[in-house]
Amino acid sequence: MTEQETEIRTFEDLGLSKFVLAAIREMGFEEPTAVQRMTIPPALKSRDLIGQAQTGSGKTAAFMIPILERLDPRLKKVQALVMLPTRELAIQVAEEAGKMGKYSGMRCVPVYGGQPIDRQIRALRFGAQVVIGTPGRIQDHLQRSTLSLEDVRVAVLDEADEMLDMGFLEDMESILSKAPVERQTLLFSATMPPEIKRLAQRFLRDPLHLSANPDRMTVEQITQIYYEVPERDKLEALSRILDVESPKVAILFCRTKRQVDELAGALEARGYRAEALHGDLSQQQRDRVMRQFKEGKVELLVATDVAARGLDISNVSHVFNYALPQSPEDYVHRIGRTGRAGKGGIAITFVTPQEYRDLHLIQRVTKTTLKRGSLPTREQSLDKQKENIKEKVKKVIDNQGALSYEPLVMELLKEADAGAIAAAALKLALEGLGSAERNPGDELAAQGKDGTTRLFFSIGREHRVSPQEIIRMLSENAQVSGKVGEIRIFDRFTFVEVPSEEAEKVIGSLHRSNVKGTRLNVSHARARN
Ligand code: ADP
Ligand code: MG
């Protein structure tokens, strides 16, 4: 940052027109963000720029403000072209641009796949100064000659790394080569892979490199926690965390569309308000999901990386990596959905015992340490649910919402007292109808007796381990202080009951340690049956 730019504190300091200032004030922006302070002054002076900044740092205004200031509202020609990776982003950025340009007399038109092209053609014909779209659809319009780039003065590549990942490199190049050479080009990207640098070398002229926070990739205010959870226990683990944390608005990331559908379905079956978001949905379905999510009618959005790319959803309290992302860069993109515009957030990552290498890579690339969390016990999550159900029961009574069940209660009262009936009904409501058949105690896979948790150790008789040795490992290496329960040694493995509150600690300190020349695996045991 130069001396002059460090002095910039307010939007007024940037020397913006009264039209833009009024619009920004209405949007509730109090002062420019770091990226905006850095990029707006040189961008206003027509410099080409490469801006690297994490998601949520305010890049949209960083390029829209200079665009609005530099264009001529009287000229009804396309003077600015913004390329971005997804239709959601096109809609979102166009919305934000519309608000910012409210008093500048500039028309912004989004063009993206999934919307009838005729409507876009009409909108373009009407005369737009700013076109915001995905490379594929922009190409389409260029081929039909329904869009001309002859008068483009500013071209923007937003989320350039994402566009690259989505295979838009050729489209981007072809589009840029059709815009006048003497234009200004602004490139924004959360990461700077070599292909982006090459693209910049070809299409940007003597660009300034700006980076809002050069060596830390993640947002500082985000609390990052990981849990070791075997694949088969993920749903149960997630439910417990959701019960205890009760996030208001959360995004859950899965790796595949199928996993998204399955998880959203499973969560709904468990009584959460969850919706799926992925590329197979129609545009209407996606719009509906996004609307419900923004209006707070959906608390959990289950999504693939692609579907959630660049979406600006504010107030996300939790991001869950139900499945690990493909790369550390994706991790940064994912957790950037929370903690937006300086607010704190929580990122929770599930790591299976086989995925520790990926976890280390994430930590190395992002230069942060994820804190290991211990899962809430079944009791803790049930306690939380019990707290919540009181209010719900009262509400049903107030609304007289259960009158049709009263004859049934009358019948049951002949056999049991009111307290026992009500308690049984609550149990069925919280633990499911299936819980009627279960005995207390065998409900959770890895639940041992008396507050212990059953763990699986990958060593057994064949490795000549003795109960004494296991106990020694627990007390010396894992510092277990509570009472150890049953230890059952089999040929190749051993079940060990450890105090539940110390189970995660045992896994953390013994898993992958070297015992008798073999790499020890320690994990939660499966259900008995
Ligand atoms: P990015 O493109 O860097 O991911 P966005 O431009 O989508 O970030 O901005 C993230 C959020 O922050 C949006 O809701 C936006 O309205 C808000 N925002 C941007 N600039 C400011 C500002 N100066 N003050 C307050 N909020 C802002
Ligand atoms: Mg953005």
Coordinates of C-alpha atoms and ligand atoms in Angstrom, one line a residue:
M1 CA 0.0 0.0 0.0
T2 CA 1.3 3.5 -0.8
E3 CA 1.3 6.3 1.7
Q4 CA -1.6 8.0 0.0
E5 CA -3.7 4.9 0.1
T6 CA -3.2 4.2 3.8
E7 CA -4.8 7.5 4.4
I8 CA -8.0 6.4 2.8
R9 CA -10.6 5.6 5.5
T10 CA -13.9 6.5 4.1
F11 CA -15.7 6.3 0.7
E12 CA -15.6 10.1 0.6
D13 CA -11.8 9.8 0.7
L14 CA -11.9 7.9 -2.5
G15 CA -13.4 10.9 -4.3
L16 CA -16.5 9.2 -5.5
S17 CA -19.5 10.9 -7.2
K18 CA -22.5 11.8 -5.1
F19 CA -24.6 9.2 -7.0
V20 CA -22.3 6.3 -6.0
L21 CA -21.9 7.6 -2.5
A22 CA -25.6 7.9 -1.9
A23 CA -26.2 4.4 -3.2
I24 CA -23.4 2.9 -1.0
R25 CA -24.8 4.7 2.0
E26 CA -28.2 3.2 1.3
M27 CA -26.6 -0.2 1.1
G28 CA -25.3 0.3 4.7
F29 CA -21.6 0.2 3.8
E30 CA -19.9 2.3 6.4
E31 CA -16.3 2.3 5.2
P32 CA -14.4 0.6 2.4
T33 CA -12.9 -2.8 3.0
A34 CA -9.2 -3.4 2.7
V35 CA -9.5 -4.6 -1.0
Q36 CA -11.7 -1.7 -1.8
R37 CA -9.2 0.8 -0.3
M38 CA -6.4 -0.8 -2.3
T39 CA -8.1 -1.4 -5.7
I40 CA -10.5 1.5 -6.2
P41 CA -7.9 4.4 -6.4
P42 CA -5.7 2.8 -9.2
A43 CA -8.8 1.3 -10.9
L44 CA -10.3 4.8 -11.1
K45 CA -7.1 5.8 -12.9
S46 CA -7.7 3.1 -15.5
R47 CA -4.9 0.8 -14.3
D48 CA -5.1 -2.9 -15.0
L49 CA -5.1 -4.9 -11.8
I50 CA -4.7 -8.3 -10.4
G51 CA -6.5 -8.5 -7.0
Q52 CA -6.1 -11.4 -4.7
A53 CA -8.4 -11.5 -1.8
Q54 CA -10.4 -14.1 0.0
T55 CA -14.1 -14.6 -0.4
G56 CA -16.2 -12.1 1.5
S57 CA -13.7 -9.3 1.3
G58 CA -15.9 -7.1 -0.8
K59 CA -14.5 -7.6 -4.3
T60 CA -17.8 -6.9 -6.1
A61 CA -17.8 -3.3 -5.0
A62 CA -14.1 -3.1 -5.6
F63 CA -14.7 -3.4 -9.4
M64 CA -18.3 -2.1 -9.6
I65 CA -17.5 1.3 -8.1
P66 CA -14.8 2.1 -10.6
I67 CA -17.0 0.8 -13.4
L68 CA -19.8 3.0 -12.4
E69 CA -17.5 6.0 -12.1
R70 CA -15.8 5.5 -15.4
L71 CA -18.7 4.8 -17.8
D72 CA -20.9 7.2 -19.6
P73 CA -24.6 6.7 -18.7
R74 CA -25.7 8.6 -21.8
L75 CA -24.0 6.2 -24.2
K76 CA -26.4 3.2 -24.5
K77 CA -23.7 0.7 -25.4
V78 CA -22.1 -2.1 -23.5
Q79 CA -19.1 -0.4 -21.9
A80 CA -18.3 -2.9 -19.1
L81 CA -18.2 -6.6 -19.2
V82 CA -18.0 -8.8 -16.0
M83 CA -17.2 -12.5 -16.4
L84 CA -17.9 -14.8 -13.5
P85 CA -18.2 -18.6 -13.1
T86 CA -21.8 -19.3 -12.2
R87 CA -25.3 -18.2 -12.8
E88 CA -25.9 -17.6 -9.1
L89 CA -23.0 -15.2 -9.0
A90 CA -24.2 -13.5 -12.2
I91 CA -27.5 -12.9 -10.5
Q92 CA -26.0 -11.9 -7.2
V93 CA -23.4 -9.5 -8.7
A94 CA -26.0 -7.9 -11.0
E95 CA -28.3 -7.4 -8.0
E96 CA -25.5 -5.7 -6.1
A97 CA -24.4 -3.7 -9.2
G98 CA -28.1 -2.6 -9.6
K99 CA -28.1 -1.2 -6.1
M100 CA -24.8 0.5 -6.4
G101 CA -25.7 2.0 -9.7
K102 CA -29.2 3.1 -8.6
Y103 CA -28.5 6.8 -9.0
S104 CA -25.8 6.6 -11.7
G105 CA -28.3 5.9 -14.5
M106 CA -26.5 2.7 -15.5
R107 CA -28.3 -0.4 -16.7
C108 CA -26.8 -3.7 -15.7
V109 CA -27.9 -6.9 -17.4
P110 CA -27.0 -10.4 -16.2
V111 CA -26.6 -13.1 -18.9
Y112 CA -26.3 -16.8 -17.9
G113 CA -27.2 -20.2 -19.0
G114 CA -30.5 -21.7 -17.7
Q115 CA -32.5 -18.6 -18.5
P116 CA -34.3 -18.3 -21.8
I117 CA -32.0 -16.5 -24.2
D118 CA -34.8 -14.5 -25.7
R119 CA -35.4 -12.6 -22.5
Q120 CA -31.7 -11.7 -22.3
I121 CA -31.7 -10.7 -26.0
R122 CA -34.5 -8.3 -25.3
A123 CA -32.8 -6.9 -22.2
L124 CA -29.6 -6.3 -24.2
R125 CA -31.4 -4.7 -27.0
F126 CA -33.0 -2.3 -24.5
G127 CA -29.5 -0.9 -24.0
A128 CA -27.3 -2.0 -21.1
Q129 CA -24.0 -0.3 -20.2
V130 CA -22.9 -3.2 -18.0
V131 CA -23.2 -6.9 -18.9
I132 CA -22.5 -9.4 -16.1
G133 CA -22.4 -13.1 -17.2
T134 CA -20.9 -16.5 -17.4
P135 CA -18.4 -17.0 -20.3
G136 CA -20.5 -19.7 -21.9
R137 CA -23.5 -17.5 -22.3
I138 CA -21.5 -14.4 -23.2
Q139 CA -20.0 -16.5 -26.1
D140 CA -23.5 -17.5 -27.1
H141 CA -24.6 -13.9 -27.4
L142 CA -21.4 -12.9 -29.3
Q143 CA -22.0 -15.7 -31.8
R144 CA -25.6 -14.5 -32.3
S145 CA -24.4 -10.9 -32.5
T146 CA -26.8 -10.0 -29.8
L147 CA -23.9 -8.6 -27.8
S148 CA -21.1 -6.4 -29.1
L149 CA -17.9 -5.6 -27.2
E150 CA -16.8 -2.8 -29.5
D151 CA -17.4 -0.1 -26.8
V152 CA -16.1 -2.1 -23.8
R153 CA -13.8 0.1 -21.7
V154 CA -13.6 -2.1 -18.6
A155 CA -13.5 -6.0 -18.6
V156 CA -13.6 -7.8 -15.3
L157 CA -12.7 -11.4 -14.6
D158 CA -14.3 -12.2 -11.2
E159 CA -13.3 -15.5 -9.4
A160 CA -10.9 -16.2 -12.3
D161 CA -9.6 -19.3 -10.6
E162 CA -13.0 -20.7 -10.4
M163 CA -13.7 -20.0 -14.1
L164 CA -10.5 -21.8 -14.9
D165 CA -11.5 -24.8 -12.8
M166 CA -14.8 -24.9 -14.7
G167 CA -13.0 -25.1 -18.0
F168 CA -13.7 -21.6 -19.2
L169 CA -10.2 -20.7 -20.1
E170 CA -10.8 -20.8 -23.9
D171 CA -14.0 -18.9 -23.6
M172 CA -12.4 -16.2 -21.5
E173 CA -9.5 -15.8 -23.9
S174 CA -11.8 -15.7 -26.9
I175 CA -14.1 -13.1 -25.3
L176 CA -11.2 -10.9 -24.2
S177 CA -9.7 -10.9 -27.6
K178 CA -12.9 -9.5 -29.0
A179 CA -12.8 -6.5 -26.7
P180 CA -10.9 -3.4 -27.7
V181 CA -7.2 -3.6 -26.8
E182 CA -7.2 -0.2 -25.1
R183 CA -9.6 -1.3 -22.5
Q184 CA -8.9 -1.7 -18.8
T185 CA -8.9 -5.2 -17.4
L186 CA -9.4 -6.2 -13.8
L187 CA -8.8 -9.7 -12.6
F188 CA -9.9 -11.0 -9.3
S189 CA -9.0 -14.4 -7.9
A190 CA -8.9 -16.0 -4.4
T191 CA -5.9 -18.1 -5.5
M192 CA -3.1 -17.5 -8.1
P193 CA -2.3 -20.7 -9.9
P194 CA 0.2 -20.5 -12.8
E195 CA -2.6 -20.6 -15.4
I196 CA -4.1 -17.4 -13.9
K197 CA -0.7 -15.7 -14.1
R198 CA -0.3 -16.7 -17.7
L199 CA -3.8 -15.5 -18.5
A200 CA -3.0 -12.2 -16.8
Q201 CA 0.3 -11.9 -18.8
R202 CA -1.5 -12.2 -22.1
F203 CA -4.5 -10.0 -21.4
L204 CA -3.5 -7.4 -18.8
R205 CA -1.3 -4.5 -19.5
D206 CA 1.3 -3.8 -16.9
P207 CA -1.0 -4.8 -14.1
L208 CA -0.6 -3.8 -10.5
H209 CA -0.6 -6.8 -8.2
L210 CA -2.6 -6.3 -5.1
S211 CA -3.1 -8.7 -2.3
A212 CA -5.3 -8.0 0.7
N213 CA -3.6 -10.5 2.9
P214 CA -0.6 -12.0 1.3
D215 CA 0.4 -14.9 3.5
R216 CA -2.7 -16.1 5.3
M217 CA -5.3 -17.8 3.2
T218 CA -8.1 -18.2 5.8
V219 CA -10.2 -15.6 7.5
E220 CA -8.9 -15.0 11.0
Q221 CA -12.2 -14.7 12.7
I222 CA -13.2 -18.3 11.7
T223 CA -12.9 -20.9 14.4
Q224 CA -11.8 -24.1 12.7
I225 CA -12.4 -27.4 14.3
Y226 CA -12.1 -30.9 13.1
Y227 CA -13.5 -34.2 14.3
E228 CA -12.2 -37.6 13.4
V229 CA -15.3 -39.5 12.3
P230 CA -15.4 -42.7 10.3
E231 CA -17.5 -42.5 7.2
R232 CA -20.3 -44.7 8.7
D233 CA -20.7 -42.5 11.8
K234 CA -20.8 -39.1 10.1
L235 CA -24.6 -38.7 10.1
E236 CA -24.8 -39.5 13.8
A237 CA -21.9 -37.2 14.6
L238 CA -23.4 -34.4 12.6
S239 CA -26.8 -34.8 14.3
R240 CA -25.2 -34.5 17.7
I241 CA -23.2 -31.5 16.8
L242 CA -26.2 -29.8 15.2
D243 CA -28.2 -30.5 18.4
V244 CA -25.7 -29.1 20.7
E245 CA -24.5 -26.1 18.5
S246 CA -28.0 -25.4 17.1
P247 CA -26.6 -23.3 14.2
K248 CA -29.1 -20.8 12.8
V249 CA -27.8 -20.9 9.3
A250 CA -25.4 -23.5 8.1
I251 CA -23.9 -24.7 4.9
L252 CA -22.9 -28.4 4.7
F253 CA -20.5 -29.4 2.0
C254 CA -20.5 -32.8 0.3
R255 CA -18.4 -34.0 -2.5
T256 CA -21.0 -35.4 -4.9
K257 CA -24.5 -34.5 -6.0
R258 CA -25.6 -37.9 -4.8
Q259 CA -24.1 -37.3 -1.3
V260 CA -25.9 -34.0 -1.2
D261 CA -29.2 -35.5 -1.9
E262 CA -28.7 -38.3 0.5
L263 CA -27.6 -36.1 3.3
A264 CA -30.3 -33.5 2.8
G265 CA -32.9 -36.3 2.8
A266 CA -31.4 -37.9 5.9
L267 CA -31.4 -34.6 7.8
E268 CA -35.0 -33.9 6.8
A269 CA -36.0 -37.3 8.0
R270 CA -34.4 -36.4 11.3
G271 CA -36.4 -33.3 11.6
Y272 CA -34.0 -30.6 10.4
R273 CA -35.0 -28.0 7.8
A274 CA -32.5 -28.9 5.1
E275 CA -32.4 -28.3 1.4
A276 CA -30.1 -29.6 -1.3
L277 CA -28.3 -27.4 -3.8
H278 CA -26.4 -28.9 -6.7
G279 CA -26.0 -28.6 -10.5
D280 CA -28.7 -31.1 -11.4
L281 CA -31.5 -28.8 -10.1
S282 CA -33.4 -26.7 -12.5
Q283 CA -33.0 -23.0 -12.3
Q284 CA -36.4 -22.6 -10.7
Q285 CA -35.5 -25.1 -8.0
R286 CA -32.2 -23.4 -7.3
D287 CA -33.8 -20.0 -7.1
R288 CA -36.5 -21.4 -4.7
V289 CA -33.9 -23.0 -2.4
M290 CA -31.8 -19.8 -2.3
R291 CA -34.9 -17.8 -1.5
Q292 CA -35.9 -20.0 1.3
F293 CA -32.4 -20.0 2.7
K294 CA -32.1 -16.3 2.6
E295 CA -35.6 -15.9 4.2
G296 CA -34.5 -18.2 7.0
K297 CA -37.1 -20.9 6.1
V298 CA -34.2 -23.4 5.6
E299 CA -31.6 -23.7 8.3
L300 CA -29.3 -26.2 6.6
L301 CA -28.1 -25.8 3.0
V302 CA -26.4 -29.0 1.7
A303 CA -24.3 -28.2 -1.3
T304 CA -21.6 -29.2 -3.7
D305 CA -18.6 -26.9 -4.1
V306 CA -19.7 -25.9 -7.6
A307 CA -23.3 -25.0 -6.5
A308 CA -22.1 -22.9 -3.6
R309 CA -19.3 -21.1 -5.5
G310 CA -19.1 -17.4 -4.7
L311 CA -22.7 -17.2 -3.3
D312 CA -23.1 -14.3 -1.1
I313 CA -25.2 -15.6 1.8
S314 CA -24.7 -13.5 4.8
N315 CA -25.1 -14.6 8.4
V316 CA -23.9 -18.2 7.9
S317 CA -22.9 -19.2 11.4
H318 CA -21.4 -22.6 10.5
V319 CA -19.8 -24.3 7.6
F320 CA -19.5 -28.1 7.8
N321 CA -17.1 -30.0 5.7
Y322 CA -19.1 -33.2 5.8
A323 CA -16.7 -34.5 3.2
L324 CA -13.3 -33.1 2.8
P325 CA -12.8 -30.8 -0.1
Q326 CA -10.7 -31.8 -3.2
S327 CA -8.0 -29.2 -2.4
P328 CA -6.8 -26.8 0.2
E329 CA -8.0 -24.0 -2.1
D330 CA -11.5 -25.4 -2.0
Y331 CA -11.3 -25.6 1.8
V332 CA -10.6 -21.9 1.8
H333 CA -13.5 -21.2 -0.5
R334 CA -15.8 -23.3 1.6
I335 CA -15.1 -21.9 5.0
G336 CA -15.1 -18.4 3.5
R337 CA -18.9 -18.7 3.4
T338 CA -19.0 -18.0 7.1
G339 CA -17.3 -15.1 8.9
R340 CA -18.3 -12.8 6.1
A341 CA -17.5 -9.0 6.3
G342 CA -15.6 -9.4 9.5
K343 CA -18.1 -11.4 11.5
G344 CA -16.9 -14.5 13.3
G345 CA -17.9 -18.0 12.2
I346 CA -17.3 -21.7 12.8
A347 CA -15.9 -24.2 10.3
I348 CA -16.3 -27.8 11.3
T349 CA -14.5 -30.5 9.3
F350 CA -15.0 -34.2 9.4
V351 CA -11.9 -36.2 8.8
T352 CA -12.0 -40.0 8.5
P353 CA -9.0 -41.9 9.9
Q354 CA -7.7 -42.4 6.4
E355 CA -7.7 -38.7 5.6
Y356 CA -5.1 -37.3 8.0
R357 CA -2.7 -36.6 5.1
D358 CA -5.3 -34.3 3.5
L359 CA -5.9 -32.6 6.8
H360 CA -2.1 -31.9 7.2
L361 CA -2.0 -30.5 3.6
I362 CA -4.9 -28.1 4.4
Q363 CA -3.2 -26.9 7.5
R364 CA 0.1 -26.4 5.7
V365 CA -1.3 -24.5 2.8
T366 CA -3.6 -22.4 4.9
K367 CA -1.0 -21.9 7.6
T368 CA -3.5 -22.5 10.3
T369 CA -4.1 -25.3 12.8
L370 CA -7.5 -26.9 13.1
K371 CA -8.4 -27.6 16.6
R372 CA -9.4 -31.2 17.3
G373 CA -12.9 -31.4 18.8
S374 CA -14.5 -34.2 20.8
L375 CA -18.0 -35.1 19.7
P376 CA -20.8 -34.4 22.0
T377 CA -22.0 -37.6 23.7
R378 CA -25.4 -39.0 22.9
E379 CA -26.5 -37.8 26.4
Q380 CA -25.4 -34.2 25.7
S381 CA -27.3 -34.0 22.5
L382 CA -30.4 -35.6 24.0
D383 CA -30.2 -33.2 26.9
K384 CA -30.2 -30.3 24.5
Q385 CA -33.1 -31.8 22.6
K386 CA -35.0 -32.2 25.8
E387 CA -34.5 -28.5 26.6
N388 CA -35.9 -27.6 23.2
I389 CA -38.9 -29.8 23.2
K390 CA -40.4 -28.1 26.2
E391 CA -41.0 -25.0 24.2
K392 CA -42.4 -27.0 21.4
V393 CA -44.8 -29.0 23.6
K394 CA -46.0 -25.7 25.1
K395 CA -46.6 -24.3 21.7
V396 CA -48.7 -27.3 20.6
I397 CA -50.8 -27.0 23.8
D398 CA -51.3 -23.2 23.3
N399 CA -52.4 -23.8 19.7
Q400 CA -54.6 -26.7 20.7
G401 CA -52.7 -28.5 18.0
A402 CA -53.0 -32.1 19.5
L403 CA -56.8 -32.3 20.1
S404 CA -57.2 -35.3 17.8
Y405 CA -54.8 -37.3 20.1
E406 CA -56.8 -36.8 23.2
P407 CA -59.1 -39.8 22.8
L408 CA -56.0 -41.9 22.6
V409 CA -54.6 -40.4 25.8
M410 CA -58.0 -41.2 27.5
E411 CA -57.6 -44.8 26.6
L412 CA -54.0 -45.0 27.8
L413 CA -54.9 -43.3 31.1
K414 CA -56.8 -46.5 31.9
E415 CA -53.5 -48.3 32.0
A416 CA -50.9 -45.8 33.1
D417 CA -50.7 -42.4 34.8
A418 CA -50.5 -39.1 32.9
G419 CA -46.8 -38.5 33.7
A420 CA -45.6 -41.9 32.4
I421 CA -47.7 -41.5 29.2
A422 CA -46.3 -38.0 28.5
A423 CA -42.7 -39.1 29.1
A424 CA -43.1 -42.1 26.8
A425 CA -44.6 -39.8 24.1
L426 CA -41.6 -37.4 24.4
K427 CA -39.2 -40.3 24.2
L428 CA -40.7 -41.5 21.0
A429 CA -40.7 -38.0 19.6
L430 CA -37.1 -37.4 20.4
E431 CA -35.6 -40.8 19.8
G432 CA -37.9 -42.0 17.1
L433 CA -40.7 -44.6 17.0
G434 CA -38.0 -47.3 16.7
S435 CA -36.8 -46.5 20.2
A436 CA -39.8 -48.4 21.6
E437 CA -38.1 -51.7 20.7
R438 CA -34.6 -50.8 21.9
N439 CA -33.3 -51.3 25.4
P440 CA -31.6 -48.4 27.0
G441 CA -27.9 -48.9 26.5
D442 CA -27.6 -50.4 23.1
E443 CA -28.6 -47.2 21.3
L444 CA -25.3 -45.9 20.1
A445 CA -22.8 -47.8 18.1
A446 CA -19.8 -47.3 20.2
Q447 CA -21.5 -46.9 23.6
G448 CA -19.8 -49.0 26.3
K449 CA -21.2 -49.6 29.8
D450 CA -21.5 -47.0 32.5
G451 CA -20.3 -43.8 30.7
T452 CA -17.6 -45.6 28.7
T453 CA -17.1 -45.6 25.0
R454 CA -16.0 -48.7 23.1
L455 CA -12.9 -48.2 21.0
F456 CA -11.4 -50.4 18.3
F457 CA -7.6 -51.0 18.5
S458 CA -6.0 -52.7 15.5
I459 CA -3.7 -54.9 17.5
G460 CA -4.6 -58.3 19.1
R461 CA -3.3 -61.6 20.2
E462 CA -1.3 -62.0 17.0
H463 CA 0.7 -58.9 18.2
R464 CA 1.0 -60.5 21.6
V465 CA -0.7 -57.6 23.5
S466 CA -1.9 -58.1 27.0
P467 CA -4.6 -56.2 28.9
Q468 CA -1.9 -54.9 31.2
E469 CA -0.1 -53.4 28.2
I470 CA -3.3 -51.8 27.0
I471 CA -3.8 -50.3 30.4
R472 CA -0.3 -49.0 30.5
M473 CA -0.7 -47.4 27.1
L474 CA -3.9 -45.7 28.2
S475 CA -2.5 -44.3 31.3
E476 CA 1.1 -43.4 30.2
N477 CA 0.7 -42.5 26.6
A478 CA -2.9 -41.2 26.6
Q479 CA -3.0 -39.9 30.1
V480 CA -6.4 -41.5 30.8
S481 CA -7.4 -40.8 34.4
G482 CA -10.8 -42.4 34.6
K483 CA -11.8 -46.0 35.0
V484 CA -11.1 -48.3 32.0
G485 CA -13.9 -50.8 31.4
E486 CA -13.8 -54.1 29.6
I487 CA -10.8 -55.0 27.4
R488 CA -11.6 -57.8 24.9
I489 CA -8.6 -59.0 22.9
F490 CA -9.2 -60.9 19.7
D491 CA -6.7 -62.3 17.2
R492 CA -6.1 -59.2 15.2
F493 CA -7.9 -56.5 17.2
T494 CA -9.1 -55.4 20.6
F495 CA -12.1 -53.6 22.0
V496 CA -11.4 -51.3 24.8
E497 CA -14.0 -49.5 26.9
V498 CA -12.6 -46.1 27.9
P499 CA -14.3 -43.3 29.8
S500 CA -16.5 -41.5 27.2
E501 CA -15.1 -38.0 28.0
E502 CA -11.6 -39.3 27.4
A503 CA -12.3 -41.3 24.2
E504 CA -11.3 -38.6 21.8
K505 CA -8.1 -38.0 23.8
V506 CA -7.2 -41.7 23.5
I507 CA -7.8 -41.7 19.8
G508 CA -5.8 -38.4 19.4
S509 CA -2.8 -39.7 21.3
L510 CA -2.7 -43.4 20.3
H511 CA -4.1 -43.4 16.7
R512 CA -1.2 -43.9 14.3
S513 CA 1.3 -44.4 17.0
N514 CA 3.9 -47.2 16.7
V515 CA 3.2 -50.2 18.7
K516 CA 5.3 -53.4 18.4
G517 CA 6.5 -52.4 15.0
T518 CA 3.0 -51.8 13.6
R519 CA 1.1 -48.6 13.0
L520 CA -1.8 -48.7 15.5
N521 CA -5.3 -47.7 14.3
V522 CA -7.7 -46.6 17.0
S523 CA -11.3 -45.6 16.2
H524 CA -14.8 -45.8 17.6
A525 CA -16.1 -49.4 17.5
R526 CA -19.1 -50.3 15.4
A527 CA -22.4 -51.2 16.8
R528 CA -22.5 -54.6 18.5
N529 CA -25.2 -56.1 16.3
Ligands
ADP1 P1 -16.2 -11.2 -2.4 O1 -16.6 -11.0 -3.9 O2 -14.9 -10.7 -2.1 O3 -16.4 -12.6 -2.0 P2 -18.6 -9.6 -1.9 O4 -18.3 -8.5 -2.8 O5 -19.6 -10.6 -2.4 O6 -17.2 -10.4 -1.5 O7 -18.9 -9.0 -0.5 C1 -19.3 -9.8 0.6 C2 -20.3 -9.1 1.4 O8 -19.8 -8.0 2.1 C3 -21.5 -8.7 0.6 O9 -22.7 -8.9 1.4 C4 -21.3 -7.2 0.5 O10 -22.6 -6.5 0.3 C5 -20.6 -6.8 1.8 N1 -19.8 -5.7 1.6 C6 -18.9 -5.4 0.6 N2 -18.3 -4.2 0.9 C7 -18.7 -3.8 2.0 C8 -18.4 -2.7 2.9 N3 -17.5 -1.8 2.5 N4 -19.0 -2.5 4.0 C9 -19.9 -3.5 4.4 N5 -20.2 -4.6 3.7 C10 -19.6 -4.7 2.6
MG2 MG -17.2 -12.1 -5.3

